Coordinates of C-alpha atoms in Angstrom, one line a residue:
Chain A
M1 CA -62.8 63.1 -10.9
K2 CA -60.4 65.2 -12.9
R3 CA -59.0 63.5 -16.0
S4 CA -55.5 64.7 -15.2
H5 CA -55.8 63.2 -11.8
L6 CA -56.7 59.8 -13.4
Y7 CA -53.8 60.1 -15.9
G8 CA -51.6 61.3 -13.1
N9 CA -52.2 58.0 -11.2
Q10 CA -51.5 55.9 -14.2
S11 CA -48.4 57.7 -15.1
S12 CA -47.0 57.5 -11.6
Q13 CA -47.8 53.8 -11.6
L14 CA -46.0 53.5 -14.9
I15 CA -43.0 55.4 -13.6
S16 CA -42.9 53.2 -10.5
N17 CA -43.2 50.1 -12.7
Y18 CA -40.5 51.4 -14.9
K19 CA -38.2 52.0 -12.0
E20 CA -38.8 48.5 -10.7
L21 CA -37.9 47.0 -14.0
A22 CA -34.9 49.3 -14.3
N23 CA -33.7 48.0 -11.0
F24 CA -34.2 44.4 -12.1
K25 CA -32.2 45.2 -15.2
I26 CA -29.3 46.7 -13.2
G27 CA -29.3 43.7 -11.0
M28 CA -29.2 41.3 -13.9
D29 CA -26.5 43.2 -15.7
E30 CA -24.4 43.2 -12.6
A31 CA -25.0 39.5 -11.8
D32 CA -24.4 37.8 -15.1
I33 CA -23.7 37.8 -18.8
V34 CA -26.7 39.3 -20.6
A35 CA -27.5 39.8 -24.3
K36 CA -30.4 40.3 -26.6
T37 CA -30.7 39.3 -30.2
D38 CA -33.3 40.0 -32.8
R39 CA -35.4 37.2 -34.3
D40 CA -32.5 36.2 -36.6
G41 CA -29.9 36.0 -33.9
N42 CA -28.3 39.3 -34.6
I43 CA -27.0 41.0 -31.4
T44 CA -29.0 44.0 -30.3
Y45 CA -27.7 44.3 -26.7
V46 CA -24.8 43.2 -24.6
N47 CA -23.9 44.0 -21.1
K48 CA -20.4 44.7 -19.7
K49 CA -19.9 41.2 -18.5
F50 CA -20.6 39.9 -22.0
C51 CA -17.8 42.1 -23.4
E52 CA -15.5 41.0 -20.6
I53 CA -15.9 37.3 -21.2
S54 CA -16.0 37.5 -25.1
K55 CA -13.2 40.1 -25.2
Y56 CA -15.1 42.0 -27.9
T57 CA -16.2 45.6 -27.6
T58 CA -19.8 46.5 -27.7
D59 CA -19.3 48.0 -31.2
E60 CA -17.7 44.8 -32.4
L61 CA -20.7 42.8 -31.2
M62 CA -23.7 44.9 -32.0
G63 CA -25.5 43.9 -35.2
Q64 CA -23.3 40.8 -35.6
N65 CA -24.9 37.4 -35.6
H66 CA -24.3 35.4 -32.5
R67 CA -22.6 32.8 -34.7
M68 CA -19.4 34.8 -34.5
L69 CA -18.7 33.3 -31.1
K70 CA -18.9 29.7 -32.4
S71 CA -16.1 27.5 -31.0
G72 CA -16.7 24.6 -33.3
H73 CA -17.1 22.3 -30.3
H74 CA -20.8 21.6 -30.8
P75 CA -22.2 19.7 -33.8
P76 CA -24.7 21.4 -36.0
Q77 CA -27.5 19.4 -34.4
F78 CA -26.8 21.2 -31.2
F79 CA -27.7 24.6 -32.6
D80 CA -30.5 23.2 -34.7
G81 CA -32.1 21.9 -31.6
M82 CA -31.6 25.2 -29.8
W83 CA -33.2 27.2 -32.7
R84 CA -36.1 24.8 -32.9
T85 CA -36.8 25.3 -29.2
I86 CA -36.6 29.0 -29.0
S87 CA -38.3 29.7 -32.3
S88 CA -41.2 27.7 -31.2
G89 CA -41.4 30.0 -28.2
R90 CA -39.9 27.8 -25.6
I91 CA -37.0 28.5 -23.2
W92 CA -33.8 26.8 -23.9
R93 CA -31.2 25.9 -21.3
G94 CA -27.9 24.4 -21.9
E95 CA -24.1 24.7 -21.8
I96 CA -22.3 26.3 -24.7
K97 CA -18.6 26.5 -25.5
N98 CA -17.7 29.8 -27.2
K99 CA -14.6 31.3 -28.7
A100 CA -13.4 34.7 -27.5
K101 CA -11.8 37.4 -29.6
D102 CA -8.2 36.2 -28.7
G103 CA -9.0 32.6 -29.7
S104 CA -9.4 31.3 -26.2
Y105 CA -12.4 29.3 -25.2
Y106 CA -15.0 29.7 -22.5
W107 CA -18.0 27.7 -21.3
V108 CA -21.3 29.3 -20.3
K109 CA -24.4 27.9 -18.7
T110 CA -27.1 29.5 -20.8
V111 CA -30.8 30.4 -20.6
I112 CA -32.4 31.8 -23.7
V113 CA -35.8 33.3 -23.4
P114 CA -38.0 34.3 -26.3
I115 CA -39.7 37.7 -25.9
F116 CA -43.2 38.1 -27.4
D117 CA -45.2 41.1 -28.6
D118 CA -48.9 41.6 -27.8
N119 CA -49.8 39.4 -30.8
G120 CA -47.7 36.5 -29.5
V121 CA -45.1 36.9 -32.2
I122 CA -41.5 36.5 -31.1
T123 CA -39.7 39.9 -31.4
E124 CA -36.4 39.1 -29.7
F125 CA -34.4 36.6 -27.6
L126 CA -33.0 37.4 -24.2
S127 CA -30.1 35.4 -23.0
V128 CA -28.6 35.1 -19.5
R129 CA -25.4 33.3 -19.1
T130 CA -23.0 32.2 -16.3
D131 CA -19.3 31.5 -16.8
I132 CA -18.6 27.8 -16.0
S133 CA -15.3 27.6 -17.7
N134 CA -13.4 26.6 -14.6
R135 CA -15.6 23.7 -13.9
K136 CA -15.5 22.6 -17.5
K137 CA -11.8 22.8 -17.6
A138 CA -11.5 20.7 -14.5
E139 CA -13.9 18.2 -16.0
E140 CA -12.0 18.0 -19.2
R141 CA -8.7 17.4 -17.3
L142 CA -10.3 14.7 -15.3
Q143 CA -11.7 13.1 -18.4
H144 CA -8.2 13.2 -19.9
A145 CA -6.7 11.7 -16.9
L146 CA -9.3 9.0 -16.9
T147 CA -8.7 8.2 -20.5
E148 CA -4.9 8.1 -20.0
I149 CA -5.2 5.9 -17.0
K150 CA -7.6 3.5 -18.8
E151 CA -5.1 3.3 -21.6
K152 CA -2.3 2.5 -19.1
E153 CA -4.5 -0.1 -17.6
K154 CA -5.0 -1.7 -21.0
I155 CA -1.3 -1.8 -21.5
I156 CA -0.7 -3.3 -18.1
K157 CA -3.3 -5.9 -18.6
H158 CA -1.6 -6.8 -21.9
Q159 CA 1.7 -7.0 -20.1
L160 CA 0.1 -9.2 -17.5
E161 CA -0.9 -11.6 -20.3
E162 CA 2.7 -11.6 -21.5
I163 CA 3.9 -12.2 -18.0
K164 CA 1.7 -15.2 -17.7
E165 CA 3.1 -16.5 -20.9
I166 CA 6.7 -15.9 -19.8
D167 CA 5.9 -17.4 -16.4
K168 CA 4.6 -20.5 -18.2
Q169 CA 7.8 -20.6 -20.3
K170 CA 9.8 -20.3 -17.2
D171 CA 8.0 -23.2 -15.6
E172 CA 8.6 -25.2 -18.8
F173 CA 12.1 -24.0 -18.7
S174 CA 12.4 -25.2 -15.1
S175 CA 11.2 -28.7 -16.1
M176 CA 13.7 -28.7 -19.0
V177 CA 16.4 -27.8 -16.5
S178 CA 15.3 -30.5 -14.3
H179 CA 15.5 -33.1 -17.1
E180 CA 18.6 -32.0 -18.9
L181 CA 20.7 -31.7 -15.8
K182 CA 19.5 -35.0 -14.3
S183 CA 20.7 -37.0 -17.3
P184 CA 24.4 -36.7 -16.8
L185 CA 24.1 -37.3 -13.1
G186 CA 23.0 -40.9 -13.5
P187 CA 26.3 -42.0 -15.1
I188 CA 28.3 -40.0 -12.7
L189 CA 26.8 -41.7 -9.7
G190 CA 27.0 -45.0 -11.4
Y191 CA 30.7 -44.8 -12.2
C192 CA 31.5 -43.6 -8.7
E193 CA 29.8 -46.6 -7.2
L194 CA 31.8 -48.8 -9.6
L195 CA 35.0 -47.2 -8.6
K196 CA 34.3 -47.6 -5.0
D197 CA 33.6 -51.3 -5.3
Y198 CA 36.6 -52.9 -3.6
V199 CA 36.2 -56.2 -5.4
Y200 CA 36.3 -54.5 -8.7
S201 CA 38.9 -51.8 -8.2
K202 CA 41.4 -50.8 -5.6
L203 CA 41.7 -47.1 -4.8
D204 CA 44.1 -45.3 -2.5
P205 CA 42.3 -43.9 0.6
I206 CA 42.8 -40.4 -0.7
Q207 CA 41.4 -41.3 -4.1
S208 CA 38.6 -43.0 -2.4
E209 CA 37.8 -39.8 -0.5
A210 CA 37.8 -37.9 -3.7
I211 CA 35.3 -40.3 -5.3
D212 CA 33.2 -39.8 -2.2
E213 CA 33.2 -36.1 -2.7
I214 CA 32.2 -36.5 -6.3
F215 CA 29.5 -38.9 -5.3
D216 CA 28.1 -36.7 -2.5
N217 CA 28.1 -33.6 -4.7
A218 CA 26.4 -35.4 -7.5
K219 CA 23.8 -36.6 -5.0
R220 CA 23.4 -33.0 -3.8
L221 CA 22.8 -31.9 -7.4
E222 CA 20.3 -34.6 -7.8
R223 CA 18.4 -33.4 -4.8
I224 CA 18.5 -29.8 -5.9
I225 CA 17.4 -30.4 -9.4
G226 CA 15.2 -33.2 -8.5
D227 CA 12.0 -31.3 -7.8
V228 CA 12.1 -27.7 -9.0
L229 CA 8.8 -26.8 -7.4
D230 CA 10.3 -27.8 -4.1
V231 CA 13.2 -25.6 -4.8
Q232 CA 10.9 -22.8 -5.5
K233 CA 9.1 -23.3 -2.3
H234 CA 12.3 -23.7 -0.4
H235 CA 13.6 -20.5 -1.8
M236 CA 10.4 -18.6 -1.3
N237 CA 10.8 -19.3 2.3
Q238 CA 14.2 -17.6 2.1
L239 CA 12.6 -14.3 1.2
T240 CA 14.5 -11.8 3.2
F241 CA 12.7 -10.9 6.3
N242 CA 13.4 -8.0 8.6
K243 CA 12.4 -9.1 12.0
T244 CA 11.8 -6.5 14.7
K245 CA 10.1 -6.4 18.1
F246 CA 6.8 -4.6 18.3
E247 CA 3.6 -4.6 20.4
L248 CA 0.7 -6.4 18.8
Y249 CA -1.6 -3.9 20.4
D250 CA 0.0 -0.9 18.7
F251 CA 0.3 -2.7 15.4
L252 CA -3.4 -3.6 15.3
G253 CA -4.3 -0.1 16.6
R254 CA -2.5 1.5 13.8
L255 CA -4.1 -0.8 11.3
T256 CA -7.6 -0.1 12.6
K257 CA -7.0 3.6 12.4
E258 CA -5.7 3.5 8.9
Y259 CA -8.8 1.7 7.6
V260 CA -11.4 3.9 9.3
S261 CA -11.9 6.4 6.5
L262 CA -12.0 3.7 3.8
M263 CA -14.4 1.5 5.7
T264 CA -16.7 4.5 6.5
E265 CA -16.7 5.5 2.9
K266 CA -17.7 2.0 1.8
Q267 CA -20.2 1.6 4.7
I268 CA -18.4 -1.5 6.0
Q269 CA -18.5 -2.5 9.6
F270 CA -14.9 -3.1 10.5
K271 CA -13.8 -4.7 13.7
V272 CA -10.4 -5.7 15.0
K273 CA -10.4 -8.0 18.0
H274 CA -7.5 -9.2 20.1
D275 CA -7.2 -10.0 23.7
E276 CA -3.5 -10.6 23.9
K277 CA -1.0 -8.0 25.1
L278 CA 1.9 -9.5 23.3
I279 CA 5.2 -8.4 21.9
L280 CA 5.9 -10.0 18.5
Q281 CA 9.2 -10.6 17.0
T282 CA 8.6 -10.9 13.3
D283 CA 8.6 -8.9 10.2
G284 CA 5.9 -6.3 10.9
Y285 CA 6.0 -4.9 7.4
R286 CA 5.4 -8.3 5.8
L287 CA 2.7 -9.1 8.4
R288 CA 0.9 -5.9 7.5
Q289 CA 1.3 -6.8 3.8
V290 CA -0.6 -10.1 4.3
L291 CA -3.3 -8.4 6.4
D292 CA -3.7 -5.6 3.9
N293 CA -4.1 -8.1 1.1
L294 CA -6.7 -10.2 2.9
I295 CA -8.6 -7.1 4.0
R296 CA -8.6 -5.6 0.5
N297 CA -9.9 -8.8 -0.9
A298 CA -12.7 -8.9 1.7
I299 CA -13.7 -5.3 0.9
D300 CA -14.3 -6.3 -2.7
F301 CA -16.5 -9.3 -1.8
V302 CA -18.7 -7.9 1.0
P303 CA -22.3 -6.7 0.1
K304 CA -22.7 -3.0 -0.8
K305 CA -24.6 -2.3 2.4
N306 CA -24.1 -4.0 5.7
G307 CA -20.7 -5.3 4.7
K308 CA -18.9 -6.7 7.7
I309 CA -15.2 -7.4 8.0
E310 CA -13.6 -8.7 11.2
V311 CA -9.9 -9.2 12.0
V312 CA -9.4 -11.5 15.0
V313 CA -6.1 -12.4 16.6
D314 CA -6.1 -15.3 19.0
R315 CA -3.5 -17.4 20.7
Q316 CA -4.0 -21.1 20.1
G317 CA -1.4 -23.3 21.8
E318 CA 1.9 -22.9 20.0
N319 CA 0.6 -20.4 17.5
L320 CA -0.8 -16.9 17.1
V321 CA -3.8 -17.3 14.8
F322 CA -4.9 -14.3 12.6
C323 CA -8.3 -14.4 11.0
V324 CA -9.8 -12.1 8.5
K325 CA -13.4 -12.8 8.0
D326 CA -16.2 -11.2 5.9
N327 CA -19.9 -11.6 5.2
G328 CA -19.4 -11.6 1.5
I329 CA -20.4 -14.0 -1.2
G330 CA -18.1 -16.8 -0.2
I331 CA -15.8 -19.0 -2.2
S332 CA -16.9 -22.4 -3.7
K333 CA -15.0 -25.5 -2.7
E334 CA -13.8 -25.7 -6.3
D335 CA -12.3 -22.2 -6.3
Q336 CA -10.7 -22.9 -2.9
Q337 CA -8.5 -25.5 -4.4
N338 CA -6.9 -23.0 -6.7
L339 CA -6.9 -20.0 -4.4
F340 CA -3.2 -19.9 -3.7
K341 CA -2.0 -20.6 -7.2
K342 CA -0.5 -18.0 -9.4
F343 CA -2.7 -15.7 -11.4
Y344 CA -5.9 -17.5 -10.2
Q345 CA -8.8 -15.2 -9.6
V346 CA -12.2 -16.4 -8.3
D347 CA -14.2 -14.1 -10.5
T348 CA -13.0 -13.7 -14.0
S349 CA -14.4 -10.2 -14.2
Y350 CA -12.4 -9.5 -11.0
T351 CA -9.6 -7.9 -12.8
R352 CA -11.9 -5.6 -14.6
R353 CA -13.7 -4.5 -11.5
H354 CA -11.1 -4.6 -8.9
G355 CA -7.7 -4.7 -10.6
G356 CA -5.1 -7.0 -9.2
T357 CA -3.1 -9.8 -10.8
G358 CA -4.1 -12.9 -8.9
L359 CA -0.7 -12.9 -7.2
G360 CA -1.8 -11.5 -3.9
L361 CA -2.6 -14.7 -2.2
V362 CA 0.4 -16.5 -3.6
I363 CA 2.6 -13.8 -2.1
C364 CA 0.7 -14.0 1.2
K365 CA 1.3 -17.7 1.2
S366 CA 5.0 -17.3 0.7
I367 CA 5.3 -14.7 3.3
V368 CA 3.3 -16.6 5.9
E369 CA 5.2 -19.8 5.2
G370 CA 8.5 -17.9 5.2
L371 CA 7.7 -16.6 8.7
G372 CA 7.0 -20.2 9.7
G373 CA 3.3 -20.3 9.6
K374 CA 0.4 -21.7 7.6
I375 CA -2.4 -20.0 5.7
W376 CA -5.8 -21.5 4.8
V377 CA -9.3 -20.5 4.0
E378 CA -12.7 -21.5 5.3
S379 CA -15.6 -20.6 3.2
E380 CA -18.9 -21.6 1.6
K381 CA -20.5 -20.1 -1.4
G382 CA -23.1 -17.5 -0.1
K383 CA -21.9 -17.8 3.5
G384 CA -18.9 -15.5 3.8
T385 CA -15.2 -16.2 3.9
A386 CA -12.6 -16.5 6.6
F387 CA -8.9 -16.5 5.9
F388 CA -6.7 -17.9 8.6
F389 CA -2.9 -17.8 9.1
T390 CA -0.6 -18.6 11.9
L391 CA 2.6 -17.3 13.3
P392 CA 4.6 -19.7 15.4
M393 CA 4.9 -18.8 19.1
P394 CA 8.7 -18.9 19.6
Q395 CA 8.6 -15.5 17.9
I396 CA 6.3 -14.2 20.5
K397 CA 7.1 -13.0 24.0
E398 CA 4.8 -11.7 26.5
I399 CA 5.1 -8.2 27.8
A400 CA 5.3 -9.5 31.3
A401 CA 8.2 -11.7 30.6
V402 CA 10.0 -8.9 28.9
I403 CA 9.3 -6.5 31.7
R404 CA 10.6 -9.2 34.1
N405 CA 13.8 -9.2 32.3
Chain B
M1 CA -26.7 14.7 -11.8
T2 CA -25.6 18.0 -10.4
L3 CA -22.4 19.7 -11.4
K4 CA -20.8 18.8 -8.1
T5 CA -21.6 15.1 -8.2
S6 CA -20.6 14.8 -11.9
S7 CA -17.1 16.1 -11.1
S8 CA -16.7 14.1 -8.0
H9 CA -17.9 11.0 -9.7
K10 CA -15.3 11.4 -12.4
L11 CA -12.7 12.1 -9.7
N12 CA -13.6 8.9 -8.0
E13 CA -13.2 6.9 -11.2
V14 CA -9.8 8.4 -11.8
E15 CA -8.7 7.6 -8.2
Q16 CA -10.0 4.1 -8.4
E17 CA -8.2 3.4 -11.7
K18 CA -5.0 4.7 -10.1
L19 CA -5.4 2.4 -7.1
I20 CA -6.0 -0.5 -9.4
L21 CA -2.8 0.2 -11.3
E22 CA -0.8 0.7 -8.1
E23 CA -2.0 -2.6 -6.8
I24 CA -1.1 -4.4 -10.1
N25 CA 2.3 -2.8 -10.1
K26 CA 3.0 -3.8 -6.5
D27 CA 2.0 -7.4 -7.1
L28 CA 4.1 -7.7 -10.3
T29 CA 7.2 -6.3 -8.6
E30 CA 6.8 -8.7 -5.7
H31 CA 6.3 -11.6 -8.1
E32 CA 9.3 -10.7 -10.1
K33 CA 11.4 -10.4 -7.0
I34 CA 10.4 -13.9 -5.8
S35 CA 10.9 -15.4 -9.3
N36 CA 14.4 -13.9 -9.6
E37 CA 15.4 -14.9 -6.1
V38 CA 14.2 -18.4 -6.8
F39 CA 16.2 -18.7 -10.0
N40 CA 19.3 -16.9 -8.7
S41 CA 19.4 -19.1 -5.7
M42 CA 19.0 -22.2 -7.7
S43 CA 21.8 -21.2 -10.1
H44 CA 24.1 -20.5 -7.2
E45 CA 23.3 -23.7 -5.4
L46 CA 24.1 -25.7 -8.6
R47 CA 27.4 -23.9 -9.1
T48 CA 29.2 -25.1 -6.0
P49 CA 28.7 -28.9 -6.3
I50 CA 29.4 -28.8 -10.0
V51 CA 32.7 -27.0 -9.4
T52 CA 33.6 -29.5 -6.7
I53 CA 32.8 -32.5 -9.0
K54 CA 34.8 -31.1 -11.9
G55 CA 37.7 -30.2 -9.6
Y56 CA 38.1 -33.6 -8.0
T57 CA 37.5 -35.4 -11.3
D58 CA 40.3 -33.5 -13.0
M59 CA 42.7 -33.9 -10.1
L60 CA 42.1 -37.7 -10.0
I61 CA 42.7 -38.0 -13.7
N62 CA 45.8 -36.0 -13.5
G63 CA 47.1 -38.3 -10.9
N64 CA 47.2 -35.7 -8.2
F65 CA 45.9 -38.3 -5.7
G66 CA 48.0 -41.2 -7.0
D67 CA 48.2 -43.4 -10.1
L68 CA 45.2 -45.0 -11.7
T69 CA 44.7 -48.3 -13.5
T70 CA 43.5 -48.2 -17.1
E71 CA 40.0 -49.3 -16.1
Q72 CA 39.9 -46.7 -13.3
K73 CA 41.0 -44.0 -15.7
E74 CA 38.3 -45.1 -18.2
K75 CA 35.6 -44.7 -15.7
L76 CA 36.9 -41.4 -14.5
D77 CA 36.9 -40.2 -18.2
R78 CA 33.2 -41.2 -18.3
I79 CA 32.6 -39.1 -15.2
K80 CA 34.5 -36.2 -16.7
K81 CA 32.6 -36.5 -19.9
N82 CA 29.3 -36.3 -18.0
I83 CA 30.2 -33.5 -15.8
D84 CA 31.3 -31.5 -18.9
L85 CA 28.0 -32.3 -20.5
L86 CA 26.2 -31.0 -17.4
I87 CA 28.2 -27.8 -17.4
E88 CA 27.5 -27.3 -21.1
A89 CA 23.8 -27.9 -20.4
I90 CA 23.7 -25.3 -17.7
F91 CA 25.5 -22.9 -19.9
Q92 CA 23.0 -23.3 -22.6
L93 CA 20.1 -23.1 -20.2
L94 CA 21.5 -19.9 -18.6
K95 CA 21.7 -18.4 -22.1
K96 CA 18.1 -19.2 -22.6
K97 CA 17.2 -17.8 -19.2
E98 CA 19.0 -14.6 -20.2
K99 CA 16.8 -14.5 -23.2
L100 CA 13.7 -15.1 -21.1
N101 CA 14.7 -12.4 -18.7
N102 CA 15.3 -10.0 -21.4
K103 CA 11.7 -10.4 -22.4
R104 CA 11.2 -7.7 -19.9
Y105 CA 8.0 -7.3 -17.9

């Protein structure tokens, strides 16, 4: 075989290898940010994308140490670690924040590969990078928002404590009111009775009537002041309600629909059962408020998987009974006593995990009672919970009756 | 954690925190409404009978409904004293309530 022929084969092999590598290089240069440095980190090659993202020209970069792009974001340990990795011949992967020529910042996902000579000595480092600035910016914004919101939450929790304190003071205030106003009433009532005693004093009929007025009003005051809690309850029932007519079927249909995505996301089986085709005349907004509150509570107490929440509406005699039941952890008899009291929460870590103030059930109670119903709970620790509330029937008319009219 | 799940995880956290705050806010507003309604109604309900008592007492003492014996007048003076005490007490308590209310939520 002719020597030149042998050499010919080798060189055409070499040429073809070279072409293959050249194509790889073109591909790489087009795809991403590429650079090479010598063993000391001084830049020996940059591609066009490198110049674009760093905003430096090739001339400005060549021969410079890669340190010139430092943003100050990473602690020294970060780069120490990187150097240790690559100078021991291993590939380093990570995310780096760099500073461009105009002072702006960019993030790059980076792979640094050490290149060896035939003796296994590192001659240079090849780095391939991808611009991830957008993703990083979005993450930074989210983190900011999260921090801000956590601060707001802290402030509000603090305010909640203040409110509890103020509420306590108001309750004490109410008892003070009760006492200080009742004291003068005693004598007023007493002297009225004396004046009305015909044996003791003689009043004209008109004067007598006037004394009666004073007496009656004093009695009225006594009643009002007498039990402030009763007053509170009484007035809670006078929450303004906006009563309208609507179909129970549509109302529940909308409710079901609006919970679909949340229930799916939380993997909770959610059922709404009702057989009645009824027209309600009540405050739909408030009714929905109560149901939302109960359903939201249930969501927080059901198990992570196989959570089940059911809303059942049933007619029972004079009332329409609503039930929201779940297969959650249940409520102990002890906690059930305090459930509808202000600020009470079954789980003290509840606020941390689920938010809320402990006012939800209190509000539900005042709404339900304001609409003429009753609210109660049936539950056992470990056996799920069912909240019941009623709406009195006089507010309910059947569709048939309405159609008849 | 991949890039995508890390971002969506953070996003979820932010959304959740927002929901928590919204819920707290709603509850507090509702509670304040109820509290104020309670107190305003009570103040209002107290006002009418008090005014009535004071009115009739003054008129009786002034003789608008006829003359009074000394003893009768004495007793009415006592009634007047007490209703004035009650009015003063309410006034003081309303002032305190102002102060409490101004400890804003």
